[in-house]
Amino acid sequence: VRPSALVIFLTAAIANAEGLVQLERARAAIAELDYSDALKALDAAKKEPNLTVAESVSILELQGVTLASLGQEAKALKAFQTLLSIAPEFS
């Protein structure tokens, strides 16, 4: 039995929603200066399939800022370099 287009669409929508939940969780954690939780949420968000470019850019930007706040400059730089590789117009 082949899954219907609706089942495929709903599965993708649910997966994408989970990525957005993790992204919002990361934003809330950053607002509360809970950088450890923010990084966990961002790592989870990155693993979600079907992220849009805008979502990927947001995740990488937040990772870069969070890592820089923790003094992890090399990791922060890598996050920003990856961000610019997918969105060179980012500023």
PDB file of C-alpha atoms in Angstrom:
ATOM      1  CA  VAL A   1       0.000   0.000   0.000  1.00  0.00           C
ATOM      2  CA  ARG A   2       1.396   3.374  -1.004  1.00  0.00           C
ATOM      3  CA  PRO A   3       0.966   6.275   1.393  1.00  0.00           C
ATOM      4  CA  SER A   4      -1.321   8.944   0.115  1.00  0.00           C
ATOM      5  CA  ALA A   5      -0.064  12.421  -0.684  1.00  0.00           C
ATOM      6  CA  LEU A   6      -2.002  13.696   2.325  1.00  0.00           C
ATOM      7  CA  VAL A   7      -0.182  11.330   4.702  1.00  0.00           C
ATOM      8  CA  ILE A   8       3.176  12.388   3.262  1.00  0.00           C
ATOM      9  CA  PHE A   9       2.234  16.059   3.532  1.00  0.00           C
ATOM     10  CA  LEU A  10       1.028  15.693   7.132  1.00  0.00           C
ATOM     11  CA  THR A  11       4.150  13.786   8.145  1.00  0.00           C
ATOM     12  CA  ALA A  12       6.352  16.518   6.680  1.00  0.00           C
ATOM     13  CA  ALA A  13       4.260  19.234   8.339  1.00  0.00           C
ATOM     14  CA  ILE A  14       4.555  17.562  11.737  1.00  0.00           C
ATOM     15  CA  ALA A  15       8.323  17.190  11.354  1.00  0.00           C
ATOM     16  CA  ASN A  16       8.637  20.824  10.317  1.00  0.00           C
ATOM     17  CA  ALA A  17       6.503  21.934  13.258  1.00  0.00           C
ATOM     18  CA  GLU A  18       8.832  20.116  15.649  1.00  0.00           C
ATOM     19  CA  GLY A  19      11.780  22.021  14.196  1.00  0.00           C
ATOM     20  CA  LEU A  20       9.925  25.282  14.753  1.00  0.00           C
ATOM     21  CA  VAL A  21       9.108  24.287  18.336  1.00  0.00           C
ATOM     22  CA  GLN A  22      12.783  23.672  19.001  1.00  0.00           C
ATOM     23  CA  LEU A  23      13.711  26.983  17.388  1.00  0.00           C
ATOM     24  CA  GLU A  24      11.257  28.840  19.633  1.00  0.00           C
ATOM     25  CA  ARG A  25      12.542  26.890  22.645  1.00  0.00           C
ATOM     26  CA  ALA A  26      16.052  28.075  21.778  1.00  0.00           C
ATOM     27  CA  ARG A  27      14.928  31.697  21.470  1.00  0.00           C
ATOM     28  CA  ALA A  28      13.229  31.510  24.874  1.00  0.00           C
ATOM     29  CA  ALA A  29      16.315  29.939  26.451  1.00  0.00           C
ATOM     30  CA  ILE A  30      18.556  32.654  24.999  1.00  0.00           C
ATOM     31  CA  ALA A  31      16.236  35.331  26.364  1.00  0.00           C
ATOM     32  CA  GLU A  32      16.697  33.745  29.790  1.00  0.00           C
ATOM     33  CA  LEU A  33      20.474  33.414  29.243  1.00  0.00           C
ATOM     34  CA  ASP A  34      20.188  29.613  29.421  1.00  0.00           C
ATOM     35  CA  TYR A  35      22.746  29.001  26.704  1.00  0.00           C
ATOM     36  CA  SER A  36      23.129  25.295  27.422  1.00  0.00           C
ATOM     37  CA  ASP A  37      19.425  24.644  26.813  1.00  0.00           C
ATOM     38  CA  ALA A  38      19.514  26.942  23.787  1.00  0.00           C
ATOM     39  CA  LEU A  39      22.292  24.921  22.173  1.00  0.00           C
ATOM     40  CA  LYS A  40      20.442  21.661  22.842  1.00  0.00           C
ATOM     41  CA  ALA A  41      17.290  23.035  21.247  1.00  0.00           C
ATOM     42  CA  LEU A  42      19.239  24.383  18.263  1.00  0.00           C
ATOM     43  CA  ASP A  43      20.962  21.030  17.757  1.00  0.00           C
ATOM     44  CA  ALA A  44      17.551  19.337  17.797  1.00  0.00           C
ATOM     45  CA  ALA A  45      16.119  21.900  15.388  1.00  0.00           C
ATOM     46  CA  LYS A  46      18.998  21.390  12.940  1.00  0.00           C
ATOM     47  CA  LYS A  47      18.205  17.684  12.717  1.00  0.00           C
ATOM     48  CA  GLU A  48      14.654  18.229  11.537  1.00  0.00           C
ATOM     49  CA  PRO A  49      14.019  17.398   7.887  1.00  0.00           C
ATOM     50  CA  ASN A  50      12.575  19.892   5.433  1.00  0.00           C
ATOM     51  CA  LEU A  51      13.846  23.057   7.110  1.00  0.00           C
ATOM     52  CA  THR A  52      13.498  26.127   4.973  1.00  0.00           C
ATOM     53  CA  VAL A  53      16.534  28.247   4.186  1.00  0.00           C
ATOM     54  CA  ALA A  54      15.150  30.945   6.505  1.00  0.00           C
ATOM     55  CA  GLU A  55      14.821  28.430   9.357  1.00  0.00           C
ATOM     56  CA  SER A  56      18.348  27.136   8.766  1.00  0.00           C
ATOM     57  CA  VAL A  57      19.673  30.697   8.750  1.00  0.00           C
ATOM     58  CA  SER A  58      17.883  31.458  12.025  1.00  0.00           C
ATOM     59  CA  ILE A  59      19.275  28.335  13.648  1.00  0.00           C
ATOM     60  CA  LEU A  60      22.827  29.095  12.524  1.00  0.00           C
ATOM     61  CA  GLU A  61      22.572  32.741  13.568  1.00  0.00           C
ATOM     62  CA  LEU A  62      21.358  31.782  17.036  1.00  0.00           C
ATOM     63  CA  GLN A  63      24.055  29.122  17.308  1.00  0.00           C
ATOM     64  CA  GLY A  64      26.732  31.633  16.375  1.00  0.00           C
ATOM     65  CA  VAL A  65      25.493  34.222  18.866  1.00  0.00           C
ATOM     66  CA  THR A  66      25.103  31.657  21.638  1.00  0.00           C
ATOM     67  CA  LEU A  67      28.503  30.099  21.070  1.00  0.00           C
ATOM     68  CA  ALA A  68      30.142  33.526  20.961  1.00  0.00           C
ATOM     69  CA  SER A  69      28.409  34.414  24.233  1.00  0.00           C
ATOM     70  CA  LEU A  70      29.963  31.304  25.755  1.00  0.00           C
ATOM     71  CA  GLY A  71      33.414  32.305  24.512  1.00  0.00           C
ATOM     72  CA  GLN A  72      33.536  29.487  21.951  1.00  0.00           C
ATOM     73  CA  GLU A  73      34.789  31.702  19.145  1.00  0.00           C
ATOM     74  CA  ALA A  74      35.950  28.953  16.779  1.00  0.00           C
ATOM     75  CA  LYS A  75      32.575  27.179  16.893  1.00  0.00           C
ATOM     76  CA  ALA A  76      30.736  30.498  16.582  1.00  0.00           C
ATOM     77  CA  LEU A  77      32.813  31.424  13.545  1.00  0.00           C
ATOM     78  CA  LYS A  78      32.040  28.065  11.938  1.00  0.00           C
ATOM     79  CA  ALA A  79      28.291  28.598  12.498  1.00  0.00           C
ATOM     80  CA  PHE A  80      28.474  32.044  10.890  1.00  0.00           C
ATOM     81  CA  GLN A  81      30.566  30.743   7.982  1.00  0.00           C
ATOM     82  CA  THR A  82      28.014  28.006   7.345  1.00  0.00           C
ATOM     83  CA  LEU A  83      25.231  30.575   7.559  1.00  0.00           C
ATOM     84  CA  LEU A  84      26.951  32.768   4.961  1.00  0.00           C
ATOM     85  CA  SER A  85      27.523  29.787   2.688  1.00  0.00           C
ATOM     86  CA  ILE A  86      23.772  29.250   2.418  1.00  0.00           C
ATOM     87  CA  ALA A  87      22.742  32.921   2.642  1.00  0.00           C
ATOM     88  CA  PRO A  88      25.601  35.111   1.396  1.00  0.00           C
ATOM     89  CA  GLU A  89      23.383  38.208   1.519  1.00  0.00           C
ATOM     90  CA  PHE A  90      22.851  37.823   5.292  1.00  0.00           C
ATOM     91  CA  SER A  91      23.809  40.826   7.395  1.00  0.00           C
TER      92      SER A  91
END
